[in-house]
Short mmCIF file of C-alpha atoms and ligand atoms in Angstrom, two decimals:
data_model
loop_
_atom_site.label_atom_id
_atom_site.label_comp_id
_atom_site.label_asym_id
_atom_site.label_seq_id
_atom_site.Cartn_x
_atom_site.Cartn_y
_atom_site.Cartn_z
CA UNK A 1 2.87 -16.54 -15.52
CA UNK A 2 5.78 -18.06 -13.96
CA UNK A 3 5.64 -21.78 -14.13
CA UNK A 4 8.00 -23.68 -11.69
CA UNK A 5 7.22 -26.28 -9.02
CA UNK A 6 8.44 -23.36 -6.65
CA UNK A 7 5.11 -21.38 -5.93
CA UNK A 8 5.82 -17.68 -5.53
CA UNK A 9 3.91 -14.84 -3.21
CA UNK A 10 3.30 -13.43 -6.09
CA UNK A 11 2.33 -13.95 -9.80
CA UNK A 12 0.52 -11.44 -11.91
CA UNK A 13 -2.64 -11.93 -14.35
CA UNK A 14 -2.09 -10.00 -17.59
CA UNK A 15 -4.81 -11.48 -19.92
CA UNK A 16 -7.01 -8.90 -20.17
CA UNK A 17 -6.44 -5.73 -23.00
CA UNK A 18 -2.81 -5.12 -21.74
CA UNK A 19 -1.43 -6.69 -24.83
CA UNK A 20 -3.63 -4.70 -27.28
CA UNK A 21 -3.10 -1.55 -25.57
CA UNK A 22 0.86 -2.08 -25.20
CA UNK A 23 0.69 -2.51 -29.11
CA UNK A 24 -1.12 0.32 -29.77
CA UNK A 25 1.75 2.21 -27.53
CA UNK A 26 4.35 1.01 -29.84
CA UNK A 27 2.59 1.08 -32.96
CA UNK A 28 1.84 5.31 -32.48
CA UNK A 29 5.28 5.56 -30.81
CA UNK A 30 3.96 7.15 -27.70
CA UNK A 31 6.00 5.31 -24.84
CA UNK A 32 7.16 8.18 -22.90
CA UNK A 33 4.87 10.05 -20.53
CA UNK A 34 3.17 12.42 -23.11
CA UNK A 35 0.75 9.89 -24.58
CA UNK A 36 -2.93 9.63 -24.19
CA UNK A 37 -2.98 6.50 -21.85
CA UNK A 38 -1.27 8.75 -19.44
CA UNK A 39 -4.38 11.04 -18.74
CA UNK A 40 -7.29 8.26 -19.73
CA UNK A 41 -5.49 6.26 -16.67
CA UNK A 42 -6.04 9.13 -14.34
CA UNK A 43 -8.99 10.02 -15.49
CA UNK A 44 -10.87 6.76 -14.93
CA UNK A 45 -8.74 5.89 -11.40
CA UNK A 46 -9.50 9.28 -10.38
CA UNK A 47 -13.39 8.55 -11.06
CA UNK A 48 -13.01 4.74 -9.59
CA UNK A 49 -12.16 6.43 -6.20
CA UNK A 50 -14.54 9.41 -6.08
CA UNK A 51 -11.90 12.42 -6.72
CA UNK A 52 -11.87 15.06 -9.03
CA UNK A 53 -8.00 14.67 -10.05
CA UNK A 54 -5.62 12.07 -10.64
CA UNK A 55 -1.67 12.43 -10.82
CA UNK A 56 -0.01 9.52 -12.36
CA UNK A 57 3.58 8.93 -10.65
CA UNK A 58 6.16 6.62 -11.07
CA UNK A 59 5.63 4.62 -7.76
CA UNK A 60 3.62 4.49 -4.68
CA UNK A 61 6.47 5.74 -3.13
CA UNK A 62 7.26 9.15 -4.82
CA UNK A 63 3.31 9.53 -4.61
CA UNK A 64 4.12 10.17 -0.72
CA UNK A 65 7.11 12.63 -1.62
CA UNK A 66 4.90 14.70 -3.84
CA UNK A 67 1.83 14.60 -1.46
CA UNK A 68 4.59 15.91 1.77
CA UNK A 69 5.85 18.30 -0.49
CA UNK A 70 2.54 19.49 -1.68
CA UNK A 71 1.41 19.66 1.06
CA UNK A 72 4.11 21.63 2.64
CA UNK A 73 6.04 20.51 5.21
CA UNK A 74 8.76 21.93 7.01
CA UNK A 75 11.42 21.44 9.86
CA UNK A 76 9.32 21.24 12.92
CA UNK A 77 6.27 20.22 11.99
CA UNK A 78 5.33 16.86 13.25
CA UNK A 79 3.31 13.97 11.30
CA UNK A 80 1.52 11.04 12.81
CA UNK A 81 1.85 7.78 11.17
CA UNK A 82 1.79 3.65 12.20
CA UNK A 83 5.17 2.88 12.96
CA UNK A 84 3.90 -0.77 11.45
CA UNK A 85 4.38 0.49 7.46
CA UNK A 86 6.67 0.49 4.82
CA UNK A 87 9.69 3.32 4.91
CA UNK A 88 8.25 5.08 2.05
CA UNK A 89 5.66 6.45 4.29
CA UNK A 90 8.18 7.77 6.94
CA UNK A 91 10.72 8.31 4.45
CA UNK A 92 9.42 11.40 2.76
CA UNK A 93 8.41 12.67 5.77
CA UNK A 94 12.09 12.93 7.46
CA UNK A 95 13.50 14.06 3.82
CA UNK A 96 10.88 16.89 3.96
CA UNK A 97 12.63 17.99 7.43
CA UNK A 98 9.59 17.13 9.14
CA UNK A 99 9.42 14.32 12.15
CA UNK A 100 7.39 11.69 12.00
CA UNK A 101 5.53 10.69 15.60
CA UNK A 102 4.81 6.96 15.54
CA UNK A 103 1.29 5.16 17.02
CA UNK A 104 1.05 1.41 17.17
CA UNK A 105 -1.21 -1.19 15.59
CA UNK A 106 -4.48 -2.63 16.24
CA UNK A 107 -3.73 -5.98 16.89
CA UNK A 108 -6.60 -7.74 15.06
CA UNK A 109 -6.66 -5.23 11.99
CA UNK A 110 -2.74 -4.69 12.37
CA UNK A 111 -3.87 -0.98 11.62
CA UNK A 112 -3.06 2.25 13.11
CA UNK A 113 -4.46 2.51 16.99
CA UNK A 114 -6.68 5.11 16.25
CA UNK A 115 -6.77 6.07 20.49
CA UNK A 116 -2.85 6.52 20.45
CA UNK A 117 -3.24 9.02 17.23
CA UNK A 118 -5.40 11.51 19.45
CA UNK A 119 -3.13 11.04 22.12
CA UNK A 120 -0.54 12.00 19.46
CA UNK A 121 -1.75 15.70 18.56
CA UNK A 122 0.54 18.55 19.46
CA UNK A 123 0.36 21.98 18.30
CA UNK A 124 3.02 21.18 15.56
CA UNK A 125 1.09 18.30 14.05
CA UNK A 126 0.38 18.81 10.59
CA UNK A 127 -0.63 15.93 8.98
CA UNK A 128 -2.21 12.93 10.27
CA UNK A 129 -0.80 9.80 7.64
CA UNK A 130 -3.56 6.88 7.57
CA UNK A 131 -2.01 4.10 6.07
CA UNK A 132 -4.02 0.94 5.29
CA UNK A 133 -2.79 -2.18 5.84
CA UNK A 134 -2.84 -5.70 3.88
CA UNK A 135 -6.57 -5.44 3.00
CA UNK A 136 -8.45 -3.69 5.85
CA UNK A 137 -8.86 -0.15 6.04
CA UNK A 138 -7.60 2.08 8.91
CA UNK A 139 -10.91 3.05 10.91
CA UNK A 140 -11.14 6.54 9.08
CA UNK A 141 -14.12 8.27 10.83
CA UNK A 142 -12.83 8.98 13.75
CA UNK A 143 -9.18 10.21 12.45
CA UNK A 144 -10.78 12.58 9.97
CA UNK A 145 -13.21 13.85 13.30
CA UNK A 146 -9.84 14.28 15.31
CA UNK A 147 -8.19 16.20 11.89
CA UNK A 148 -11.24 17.91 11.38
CA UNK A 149 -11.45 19.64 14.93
CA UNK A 150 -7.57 20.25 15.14
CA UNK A 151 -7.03 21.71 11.40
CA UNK A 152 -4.68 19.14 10.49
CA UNK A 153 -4.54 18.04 6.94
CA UNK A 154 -4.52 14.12 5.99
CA UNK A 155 -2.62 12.17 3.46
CA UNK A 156 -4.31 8.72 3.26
CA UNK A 157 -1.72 5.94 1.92
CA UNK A 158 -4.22 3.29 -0.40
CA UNK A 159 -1.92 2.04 -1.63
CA UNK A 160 -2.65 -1.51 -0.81
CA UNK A 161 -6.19 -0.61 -1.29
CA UNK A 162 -7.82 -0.72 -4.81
CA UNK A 163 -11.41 -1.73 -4.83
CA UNK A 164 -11.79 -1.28 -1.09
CA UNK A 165 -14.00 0.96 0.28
CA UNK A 166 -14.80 1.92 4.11
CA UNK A 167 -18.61 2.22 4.83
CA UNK A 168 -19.18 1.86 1.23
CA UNK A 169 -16.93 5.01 0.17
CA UNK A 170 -14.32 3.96 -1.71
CA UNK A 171 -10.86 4.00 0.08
CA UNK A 172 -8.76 6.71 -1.65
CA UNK A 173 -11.32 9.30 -1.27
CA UNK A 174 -10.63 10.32 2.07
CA UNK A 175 -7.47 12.14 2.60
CA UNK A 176 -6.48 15.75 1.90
CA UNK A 177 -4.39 13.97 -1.10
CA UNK A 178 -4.48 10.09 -1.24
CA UNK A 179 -1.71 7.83 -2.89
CA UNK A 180 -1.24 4.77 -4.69
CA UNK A 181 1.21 2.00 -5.75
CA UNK A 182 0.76 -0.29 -8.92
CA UNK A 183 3.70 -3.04 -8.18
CA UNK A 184 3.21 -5.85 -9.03
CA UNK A 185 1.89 -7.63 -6.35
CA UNK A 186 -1.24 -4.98 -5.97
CA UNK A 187 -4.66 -5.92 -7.28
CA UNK A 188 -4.10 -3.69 -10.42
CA UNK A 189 -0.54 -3.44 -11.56
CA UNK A 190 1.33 -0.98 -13.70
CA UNK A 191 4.93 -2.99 -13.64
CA UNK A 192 6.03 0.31 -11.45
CA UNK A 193 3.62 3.19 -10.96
CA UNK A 194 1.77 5.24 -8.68
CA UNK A 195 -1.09 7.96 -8.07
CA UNK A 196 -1.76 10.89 -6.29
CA UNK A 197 -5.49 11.62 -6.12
CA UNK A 198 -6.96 14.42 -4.64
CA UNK A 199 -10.39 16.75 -4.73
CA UNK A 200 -8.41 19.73 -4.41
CA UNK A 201 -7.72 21.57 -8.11
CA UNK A 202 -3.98 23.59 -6.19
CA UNK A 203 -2.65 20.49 -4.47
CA UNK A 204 -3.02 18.42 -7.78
CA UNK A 205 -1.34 21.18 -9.84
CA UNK A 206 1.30 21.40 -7.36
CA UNK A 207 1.79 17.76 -7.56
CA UNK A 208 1.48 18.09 -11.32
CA UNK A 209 4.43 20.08 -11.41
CA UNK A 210 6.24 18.15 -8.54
CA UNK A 211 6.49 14.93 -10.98
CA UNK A 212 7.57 17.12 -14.14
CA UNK A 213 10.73 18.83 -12.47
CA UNK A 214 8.98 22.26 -11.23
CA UNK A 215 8.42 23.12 -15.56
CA UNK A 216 7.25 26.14 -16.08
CA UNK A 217 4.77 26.95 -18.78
CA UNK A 218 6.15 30.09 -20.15
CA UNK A 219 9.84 29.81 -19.70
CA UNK A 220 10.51 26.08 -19.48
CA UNK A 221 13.86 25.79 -17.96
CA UNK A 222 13.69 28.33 -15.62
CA UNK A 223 12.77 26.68 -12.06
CA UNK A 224 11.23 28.10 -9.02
CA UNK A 225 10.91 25.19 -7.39
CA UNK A 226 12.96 21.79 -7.01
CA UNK A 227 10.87 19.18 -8.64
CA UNK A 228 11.89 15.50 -9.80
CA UNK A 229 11.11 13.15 -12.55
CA UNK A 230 9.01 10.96 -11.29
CA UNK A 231 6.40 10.58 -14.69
CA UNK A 232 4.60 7.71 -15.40
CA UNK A 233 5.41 6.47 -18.84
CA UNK A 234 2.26 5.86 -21.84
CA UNK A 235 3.30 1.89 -21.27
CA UNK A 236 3.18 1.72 -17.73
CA UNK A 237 -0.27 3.51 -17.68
CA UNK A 238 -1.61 1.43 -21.09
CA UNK A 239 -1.16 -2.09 -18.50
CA UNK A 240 -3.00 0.16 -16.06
CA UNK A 241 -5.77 0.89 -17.68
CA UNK A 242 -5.79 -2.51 -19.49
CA UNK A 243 -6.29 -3.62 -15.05
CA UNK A 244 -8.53 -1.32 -14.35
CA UNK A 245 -10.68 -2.68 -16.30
CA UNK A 246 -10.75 -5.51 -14.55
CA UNK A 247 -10.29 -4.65 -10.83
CA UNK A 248 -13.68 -5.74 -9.69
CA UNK A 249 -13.11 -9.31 -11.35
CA UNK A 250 -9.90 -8.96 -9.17
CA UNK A 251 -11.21 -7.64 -5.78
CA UNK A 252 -13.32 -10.81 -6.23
CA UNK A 253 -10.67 -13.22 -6.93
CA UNK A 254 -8.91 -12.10 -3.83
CA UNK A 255 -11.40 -12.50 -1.42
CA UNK A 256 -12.57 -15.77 -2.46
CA UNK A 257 -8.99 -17.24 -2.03
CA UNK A 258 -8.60 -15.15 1.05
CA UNK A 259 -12.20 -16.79 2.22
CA UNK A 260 -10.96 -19.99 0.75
CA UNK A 261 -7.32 -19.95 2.82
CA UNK A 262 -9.40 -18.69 5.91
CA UNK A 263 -11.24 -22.13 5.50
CA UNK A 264 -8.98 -24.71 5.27
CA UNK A 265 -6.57 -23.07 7.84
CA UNK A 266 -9.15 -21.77 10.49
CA UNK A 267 -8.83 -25.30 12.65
CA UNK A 268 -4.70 -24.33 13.15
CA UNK A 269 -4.74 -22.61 16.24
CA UNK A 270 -1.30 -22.35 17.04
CA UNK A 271 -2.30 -19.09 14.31
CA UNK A 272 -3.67 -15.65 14.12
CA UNK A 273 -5.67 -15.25 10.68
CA UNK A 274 -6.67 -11.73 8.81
CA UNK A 275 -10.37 -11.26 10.05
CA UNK A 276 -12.40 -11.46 7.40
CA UNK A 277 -14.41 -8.40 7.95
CA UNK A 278 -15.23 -5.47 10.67
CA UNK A 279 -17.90 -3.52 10.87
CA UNK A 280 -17.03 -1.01 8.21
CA UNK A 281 -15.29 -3.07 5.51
CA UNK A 282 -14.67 -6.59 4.45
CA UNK A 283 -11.02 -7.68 3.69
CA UNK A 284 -10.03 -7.54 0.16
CA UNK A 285 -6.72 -9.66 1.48
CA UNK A 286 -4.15 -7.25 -0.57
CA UNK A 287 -1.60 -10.17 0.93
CA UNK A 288 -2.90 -13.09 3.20
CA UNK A 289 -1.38 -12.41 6.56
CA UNK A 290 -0.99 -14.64 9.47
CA UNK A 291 1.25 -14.08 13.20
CA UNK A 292 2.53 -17.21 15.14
CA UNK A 293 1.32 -17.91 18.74
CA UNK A 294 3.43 -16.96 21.03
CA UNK A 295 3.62 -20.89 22.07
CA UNK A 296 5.76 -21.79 18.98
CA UNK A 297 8.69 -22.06 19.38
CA UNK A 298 9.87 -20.61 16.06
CA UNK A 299 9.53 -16.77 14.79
CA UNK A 300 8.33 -15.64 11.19
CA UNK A 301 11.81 -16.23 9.53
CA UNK A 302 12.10 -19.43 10.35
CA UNK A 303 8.78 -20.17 9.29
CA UNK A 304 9.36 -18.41 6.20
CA UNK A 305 12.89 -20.56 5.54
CA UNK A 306 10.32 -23.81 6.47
CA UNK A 307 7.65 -22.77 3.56
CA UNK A 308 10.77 -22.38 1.21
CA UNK A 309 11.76 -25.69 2.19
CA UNK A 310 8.47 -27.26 0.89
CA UNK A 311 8.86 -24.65 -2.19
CA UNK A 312 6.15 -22.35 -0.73
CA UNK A 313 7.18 -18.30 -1.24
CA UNK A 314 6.17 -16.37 2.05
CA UNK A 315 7.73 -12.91 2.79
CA UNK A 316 7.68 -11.32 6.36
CA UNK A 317 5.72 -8.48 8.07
CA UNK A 318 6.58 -4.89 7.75
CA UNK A 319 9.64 -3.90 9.86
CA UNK A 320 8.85 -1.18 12.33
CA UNK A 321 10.10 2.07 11.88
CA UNK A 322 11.03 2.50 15.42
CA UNK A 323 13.39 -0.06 14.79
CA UNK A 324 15.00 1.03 11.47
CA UNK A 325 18.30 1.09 11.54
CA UNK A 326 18.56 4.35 9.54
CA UNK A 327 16.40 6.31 11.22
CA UNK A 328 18.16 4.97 14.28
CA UNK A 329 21.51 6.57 13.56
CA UNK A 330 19.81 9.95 12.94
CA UNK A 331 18.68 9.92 16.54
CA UNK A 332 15.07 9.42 16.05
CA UNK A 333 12.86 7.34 17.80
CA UNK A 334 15.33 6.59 21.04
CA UNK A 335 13.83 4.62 23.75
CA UNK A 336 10.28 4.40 21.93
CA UNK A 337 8.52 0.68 22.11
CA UNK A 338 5.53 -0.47 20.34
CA UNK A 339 5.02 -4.03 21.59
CA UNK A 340 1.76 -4.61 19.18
CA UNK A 341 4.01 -3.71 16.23
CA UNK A 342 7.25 -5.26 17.52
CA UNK A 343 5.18 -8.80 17.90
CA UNK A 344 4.04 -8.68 14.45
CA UNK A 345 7.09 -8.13 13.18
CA UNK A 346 8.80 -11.05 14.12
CA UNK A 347 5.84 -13.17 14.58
CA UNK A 348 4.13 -12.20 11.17
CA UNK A 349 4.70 -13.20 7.44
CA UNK A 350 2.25 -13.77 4.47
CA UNK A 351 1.64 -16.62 1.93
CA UNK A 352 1.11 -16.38 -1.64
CA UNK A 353 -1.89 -14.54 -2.89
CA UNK A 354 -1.07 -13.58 -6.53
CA UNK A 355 -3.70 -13.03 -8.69
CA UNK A 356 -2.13 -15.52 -10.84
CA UNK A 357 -2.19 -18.09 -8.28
CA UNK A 358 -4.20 -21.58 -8.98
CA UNK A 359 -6.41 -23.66 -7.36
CA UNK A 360 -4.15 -26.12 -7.53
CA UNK A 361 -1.20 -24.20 -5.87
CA UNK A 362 -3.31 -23.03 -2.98
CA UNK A 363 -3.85 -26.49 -2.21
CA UNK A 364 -0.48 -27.22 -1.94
CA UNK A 365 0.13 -23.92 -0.36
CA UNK A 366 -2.84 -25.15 2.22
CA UNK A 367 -1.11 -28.56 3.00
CA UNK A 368 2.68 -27.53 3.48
CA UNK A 369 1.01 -24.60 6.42
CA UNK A 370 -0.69 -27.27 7.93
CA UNK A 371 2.51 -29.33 7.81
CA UNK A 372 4.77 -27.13 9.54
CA UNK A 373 2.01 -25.20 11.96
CA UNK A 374 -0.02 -27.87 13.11
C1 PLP B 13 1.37 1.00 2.32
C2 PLP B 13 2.34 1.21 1.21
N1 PLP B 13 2.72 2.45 0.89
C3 PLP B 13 3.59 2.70 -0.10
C4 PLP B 13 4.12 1.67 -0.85
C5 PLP B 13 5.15 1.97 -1.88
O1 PLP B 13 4.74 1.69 -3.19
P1 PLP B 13 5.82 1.38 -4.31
O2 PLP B 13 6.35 0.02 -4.10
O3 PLP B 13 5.01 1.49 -5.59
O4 PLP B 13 6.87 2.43 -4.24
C6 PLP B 13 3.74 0.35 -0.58
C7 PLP B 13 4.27 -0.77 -1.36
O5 PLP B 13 3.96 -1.91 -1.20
C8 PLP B 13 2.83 0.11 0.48
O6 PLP B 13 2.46 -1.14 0.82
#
């Protein structure tokens, strides 16, 4: 644990079995992606979310590379997605050739609009992208309904999303292929790492042999297909299965600080908090959100340079895509506006929320917010 007077957004807990399983890595010599943690990890995450295969990956961002790929997409076809995400999502889908047509946020949930994605559908969408965000799920019913009746296959990004579930199913059992990220600040952590899960036996082969650079059984270097390298290694997946032992412990330590920081900062209301629930999940607070009033005078980044100030680590919102530079200067996305998105961009930022964090530290965390937004 890191131990300054500076309190971070994020510290880790690592007191579980990692150790123990880290020295049994070294002390067989299996560290690179052939050892046995490598498949006991994907077989147990793949059970904890419901799905018949798991495909470990190097990040949560390759994960969404493979799935595209897998999944086939080509110049022309068109993909929904939020535009309020991280670039991995749209990211593999403009690399694949494929263009990615952008909804905007809930404003409460800060998750996709789900009314703007059928109002999205063309005849060359392909693949609807749910992406969950900070600790509520996307409102999948009715996406899957609108997939379902248009024959458009679903990738659903959980990556923030261990140990939630919508309507009691666990989140990561709902699209065509689901993904995963294990940095650091998620509620089980691999150091880097990802997964692909999916109930379909071709798309996880295909996926399979995505990660491993397109091997092939019988003649090994001889490629049909452009793959990458993008394996998880025996100690990456010994930490994660050392977590996943303990991701229900976790879930619960997140929601009691989030219930606890929900609290003590409910009387600010110069504030937006995360809602604590809706009717088809309760927040597992992957990060502890909160968007200024509009009567403030400041935006997130200078709120952000205030909490550093009083040694408090905050990070801001997700940037748009709309408003990406990059995708900018490849022409995409010209004159589109997504004002729900756009607000919580610059009016958005979250507090720390490590797993590691203490009781003590919240407190402080607690009094410097009601310093500088009251
Ligand atoms: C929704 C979402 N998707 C994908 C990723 C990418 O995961 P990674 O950082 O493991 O590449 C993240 C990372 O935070 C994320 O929040």
């Amino acid at each position: 644990m890191i131990s300054t007077d500076f309190i971070p957004v994020n510290q880790v807990s690592l007191d579980g079995n990692e150790k123990k399983y880290l020295n049994e890595c070294i002390d067989s010599g299996w560290i690179s992606s052939e050892g046995p943690f490598v498949s006991q990890f994907e077989e147990q995450f793949a059970a904890r979310v419901g799905r018949k295969h798991g495909v470990a990956v190097s990040n949560g961002s390759v994960a969404l590379d493979a799935a595209v790929t897998a999944l086939g997409l080509g110049k022309g076809d068109e993909v929904i997605m939020p535009t309020f995400t991280i670039i991995s999502c749209a990211a593999a889908v403009v690399r694949s050739g494929a263009l990615p047509i952008l909804v905007d946020s809930d404003p409460w949930t800060w998750n996709m609009n789900v009314d703007e994605v059928k109002r999205r559908i063309t005849g060359r969408t392909k693949i609807i992208m749910l992406v969950h965000i900070f600790g509520l799920p996307v409102d999948v019913t009715p996406v899957l309904e609108l997939a379902a009746k248009h024959g458009i296959r679903t990738i659903e990004d959980a990556a923030e999303m261990h140990g939630q579930t919508y309507m009691g199913r666990p989140c990561g059992s709902f699209g065509d292929i689901s993904t995963f990220s294990f940095y650091p600040n998620k509620h089980i952590t691999t150091g880097e790492g990802g997964m692909i899960v999916t109930n379909d036996e071709e798309l996880a082969d295909k996926c399979r042999s995505l990660r491993n650079l397109c091997f092939q059984r019988e003649k090994r270097f001889v490629h049909e297909q452009l793959g990458w390298n993008f394996r998880m290694t025996n100690l990456q997946a010994a930490l994660g299965v050392a977590q996943l032992e303990r991701l229900d412990e976790f879930v619960a330590r997140k929601r009691r600080m989030g219930s606890r920081y929900t609290e003590q900062l409910a009387q600010l209301s110069k504030i937006q908090l995360p809602l604590c629930s809706t009717d088809y999940a309760e927040n597992i607070y992957w990060v502890y959100g909160m968007v200024l009033a509009d009567e403030l005078l400041f935006d997130a980044e200078e709120a952000i340079r205030k909490l550093g100030g009083h040694g408090v680590g905050a990070r801001p919102f997700f940037w748009p895509m709309h408003e990406q530079p990059v995708f900018k200067k490849m022409g995409l996305f010209a004159g589109e506006s997504y004002p729900v998105a756009e607000r919580l961009a610059r009016r958005g930022f979250y507090i720390p929320s490590g797993l590691g964090l203490t009781d003590e530290q919240m407190d402080r965390v607690i009094q410097v917010v009601r310093e500088i937004l009251s």
